[in-house]
Amino acid sequence: MCIRDRLYALPDMKIILLDVLIHDAMIGVRAKVTGTQSGPLMGIPASSKAVDFAIHSFHELRDDRIAKTWHLEDWLGLFRQIGELPPGLANRPA
């Protein structure tokens, strides 16, 4: 999901940095996203519910530039707060 879609779904979105850890050429970032789901999100209509979910990013530097990034977002935590799964996920077999 691109950032433009997230901004439309959560127009008041804030990203709050909680921790930044640096070890040699590796950087870890722990943060959280807050906002109100005011637009459709992955096929889920606007709920007007406040959400707060975790994000984590890990970056590998090479020559003072980011060479690789691993990024995780707690979408299941967000869906639980909204009270709905995206269409197609709710009825999938385990």
PDB file of C-alpha atoms in Angstrom:
ATOM      1  CA  MET A   1       0.000   0.000   0.000  1.00  0.00           C
ATOM      2  CA  CYS A   2       1.509   3.313  -1.019  1.00  0.00           C
ATOM      3  CA  ILE A   3       1.803   6.293   1.309  1.00  0.00           C
ATOM      4  CA  ARG A   4      -0.734   8.298  -0.752  1.00  0.00           C
ATOM      5  CA  ASP A   5      -3.431   5.654  -0.033  1.00  0.00           C
ATOM      6  CA  ARG A   6      -2.574   5.713   3.682  1.00  0.00           C
ATOM      7  CA  LEU A   7      -2.777   9.523   3.769  1.00  0.00           C
ATOM      8  CA  TYR A   8      -6.225   9.374   2.166  1.00  0.00           C
ATOM      9  CA  ALA A   9      -7.416   6.694   4.633  1.00  0.00           C
ATOM     10  CA  LEU A  10      -5.746   8.358   7.653  1.00  0.00           C
ATOM     11  CA  PRO A  11      -5.576  12.081   6.768  1.00  0.00           C
ATOM     12  CA  ASP A  12      -4.504  13.019  10.308  1.00  0.00           C
ATOM     13  CA  MET A  13      -1.800  10.323  10.367  1.00  0.00           C
ATOM     14  CA  LYS A  14       1.176  10.933  12.650  1.00  0.00           C
ATOM     15  CA  ILE A  15       4.303   8.789  12.837  1.00  0.00           C
ATOM     16  CA  ILE A  16       5.893   8.920  16.273  1.00  0.00           C
ATOM     17  CA  LEU A  17       9.481   7.678  16.632  1.00  0.00           C
ATOM     18  CA  LEU A  18       9.915   5.662  19.797  1.00  0.00           C
ATOM     19  CA  ASP A  19      13.452   4.291  19.408  1.00  0.00           C
ATOM     20  CA  VAL A  20      16.315   4.591  16.940  1.00  0.00           C
ATOM     21  CA  LEU A  21      19.113   2.087  17.424  1.00  0.00           C
ATOM     22  CA  ILE A  22      22.396   2.326  15.526  1.00  0.00           C
ATOM     23  CA  HIS A  23      24.985  -0.437  15.369  1.00  0.00           C
ATOM     24  CA  ASP A  24      27.798  -0.121  12.815  1.00  0.00           C
ATOM     25  CA  ALA A  25      26.058   0.097   9.424  1.00  0.00           C
ATOM     26  CA  MET A  26      22.637  -1.006  10.722  1.00  0.00           C
ATOM     27  CA  ILE A  27      19.806   1.221  11.963  1.00  0.00           C
ATOM     28  CA  GLY A  28      16.625  -0.011  13.657  1.00  0.00           C
ATOM     29  CA  VAL A  29      13.580   2.215  14.087  1.00  0.00           C
ATOM     30  CA  ARG A  30      10.611   1.466  16.329  1.00  0.00           C
ATOM     31  CA  ALA A  31       7.666   3.791  15.813  1.00  0.00           C
ATOM     32  CA  LYS A  32       3.909   3.986  15.950  1.00  0.00           C
ATOM     33  CA  VAL A  33       1.289   5.401  13.643  1.00  0.00           C
ATOM     34  CA  THR A  34      -1.777   7.177  14.973  1.00  0.00           C
ATOM     35  CA  GLY A  35      -4.727   8.580  13.091  1.00  0.00           C
ATOM     36  CA  THR A  36      -8.431   8.336  12.317  1.00  0.00           C
ATOM     37  CA  GLN A  37      -9.677   6.092   9.521  1.00  0.00           C
ATOM     38  CA  SER A  38     -11.586   8.751   7.586  1.00  0.00           C
ATOM     39  CA  GLY A  39     -11.314   7.178   4.130  1.00  0.00           C
ATOM     40  CA  PRO A  40     -11.405   3.697   2.614  1.00  0.00           C
ATOM     41  CA  LEU A  41      -8.493   1.454   3.587  1.00  0.00           C
ATOM     42  CA  MET A  42      -7.769  -1.730   1.605  1.00  0.00           C
ATOM     43  CA  GLY A  43     -11.453  -2.001   0.687  1.00  0.00           C
ATOM     44  CA  ILE A  44     -12.723  -1.248   4.215  1.00  0.00           C
ATOM     45  CA  PRO A  45     -15.052   1.775   4.221  1.00  0.00           C
ATOM     46  CA  ALA A  46     -14.240   4.715   6.501  1.00  0.00           C
ATOM     47  CA  SER A  47     -15.034   3.871  10.121  1.00  0.00           C
ATOM     48  CA  SER A  48     -14.127   7.189  11.815  1.00  0.00           C
ATOM     49  CA  LYS A  49     -12.260   5.091  14.404  1.00  0.00           C
ATOM     50  CA  ALA A  50      -8.987   6.190  15.950  1.00  0.00           C
ATOM     51  CA  VAL A  51      -6.128   3.759  15.332  1.00  0.00           C
ATOM     52  CA  ASP A  52      -2.675   3.304  16.841  1.00  0.00           C
ATOM     53  CA  PHE A  53      -0.371   0.625  15.426  1.00  0.00           C
ATOM     54  CA  ALA A  54       3.298  -0.319  15.457  1.00  0.00           C
ATOM     55  CA  ILE A  55       5.812  -0.008  12.631  1.00  0.00           C
ATOM     56  CA  HIS A  56       9.411  -1.194  12.584  1.00  0.00           C
ATOM     57  CA  SER A  57      12.099  -0.452  10.025  1.00  0.00           C
ATOM     58  CA  PHE A  58      15.607  -1.805   9.711  1.00  0.00           C
ATOM     59  CA  HIS A  59      18.110  -0.163   7.383  1.00  0.00           C
ATOM     60  CA  GLU A  60      21.500  -1.291   6.129  1.00  0.00           C
ATOM     61  CA  LEU A  61      23.868   1.527   5.169  1.00  0.00           C
ATOM     62  CA  ARG A  62      26.528   1.358   2.498  1.00  0.00           C
ATOM     63  CA  ASP A  63      28.667   4.401   1.654  1.00  0.00           C
ATOM     64  CA  ASP A  64      26.502   6.581   3.948  1.00  0.00           C
ATOM     65  CA  ARG A  65      23.349   5.684   2.002  1.00  0.00           C
ATOM     66  CA  ILE A  66      20.521   3.286   2.719  1.00  0.00           C
ATOM     67  CA  ALA A  67      21.275   0.149   0.707  1.00  0.00           C
ATOM     68  CA  LYS A  68      18.502  -2.110   2.050  1.00  0.00           C
ATOM     69  CA  THR A  69      15.363  -1.642   4.102  1.00  0.00           C
ATOM     70  CA  TRP A  70      13.123  -4.117   5.888  1.00  0.00           C
ATOM     71  CA  HIS A  71       9.823  -2.614   6.991  1.00  0.00           C
ATOM     72  CA  LEU A  72       7.039  -4.143   9.103  1.00  0.00           C
ATOM     73  CA  GLU A  73       3.619  -2.687   9.874  1.00  0.00           C
ATOM     74  CA  ASP A  74       1.088  -4.208  12.287  1.00  0.00           C
ATOM     75  CA  TRP A  75      -1.863  -4.340   9.892  1.00  0.00           C
ATOM     76  CA  LEU A  76      -3.654  -7.033  11.940  1.00  0.00           C
ATOM     77  CA  GLY A  77      -3.549  -4.705  14.963  1.00  0.00           C
ATOM     78  CA  LEU A  78      -5.058  -1.930  12.821  1.00  0.00           C
ATOM     79  CA  PHE A  79      -7.821  -4.214  11.477  1.00  0.00           C
ATOM     80  CA  ARG A  80      -8.693  -5.292  15.036  1.00  0.00           C
ATOM     81  CA  GLN A  81      -9.083  -1.646  16.050  1.00  0.00           C
ATOM     82  CA  ILE A  82     -11.308  -0.943  13.041  1.00  0.00           C
ATOM     83  CA  GLY A  83     -13.213  -4.181  13.692  1.00  0.00           C
ATOM     84  CA  GLU A  84     -13.035  -5.435  10.124  1.00  0.00           C
ATOM     85  CA  LEU A  85     -10.728  -7.323   7.755  1.00  0.00           C
ATOM     86  CA  PRO A  86     -10.214  -6.323   4.112  1.00  0.00           C
ATOM     87  CA  PRO A  87     -12.588  -8.061   1.678  1.00  0.00           C
ATOM     88  CA  GLY A  88     -11.191 -11.408   0.591  1.00  0.00           C
ATOM     89  CA  LEU A  89      -9.237 -11.971   3.821  1.00  0.00           C
ATOM     90  CA  ALA A  90     -12.190 -12.522   6.129  1.00  0.00           C
ATOM     91  CA  ASN A  91     -13.345 -15.768   4.501  1.00  0.00           C
ATOM     92  CA  ARG A  92     -10.028 -17.333   3.482  1.00  0.00           C
ATOM     93  CA  PRO A  93      -9.343 -20.866   4.696  1.00  0.00           C
ATOM     94  CA  ALA A  94      -6.564 -21.186   7.269  1.00  0.00           C
TER      95      ALA A  94
END
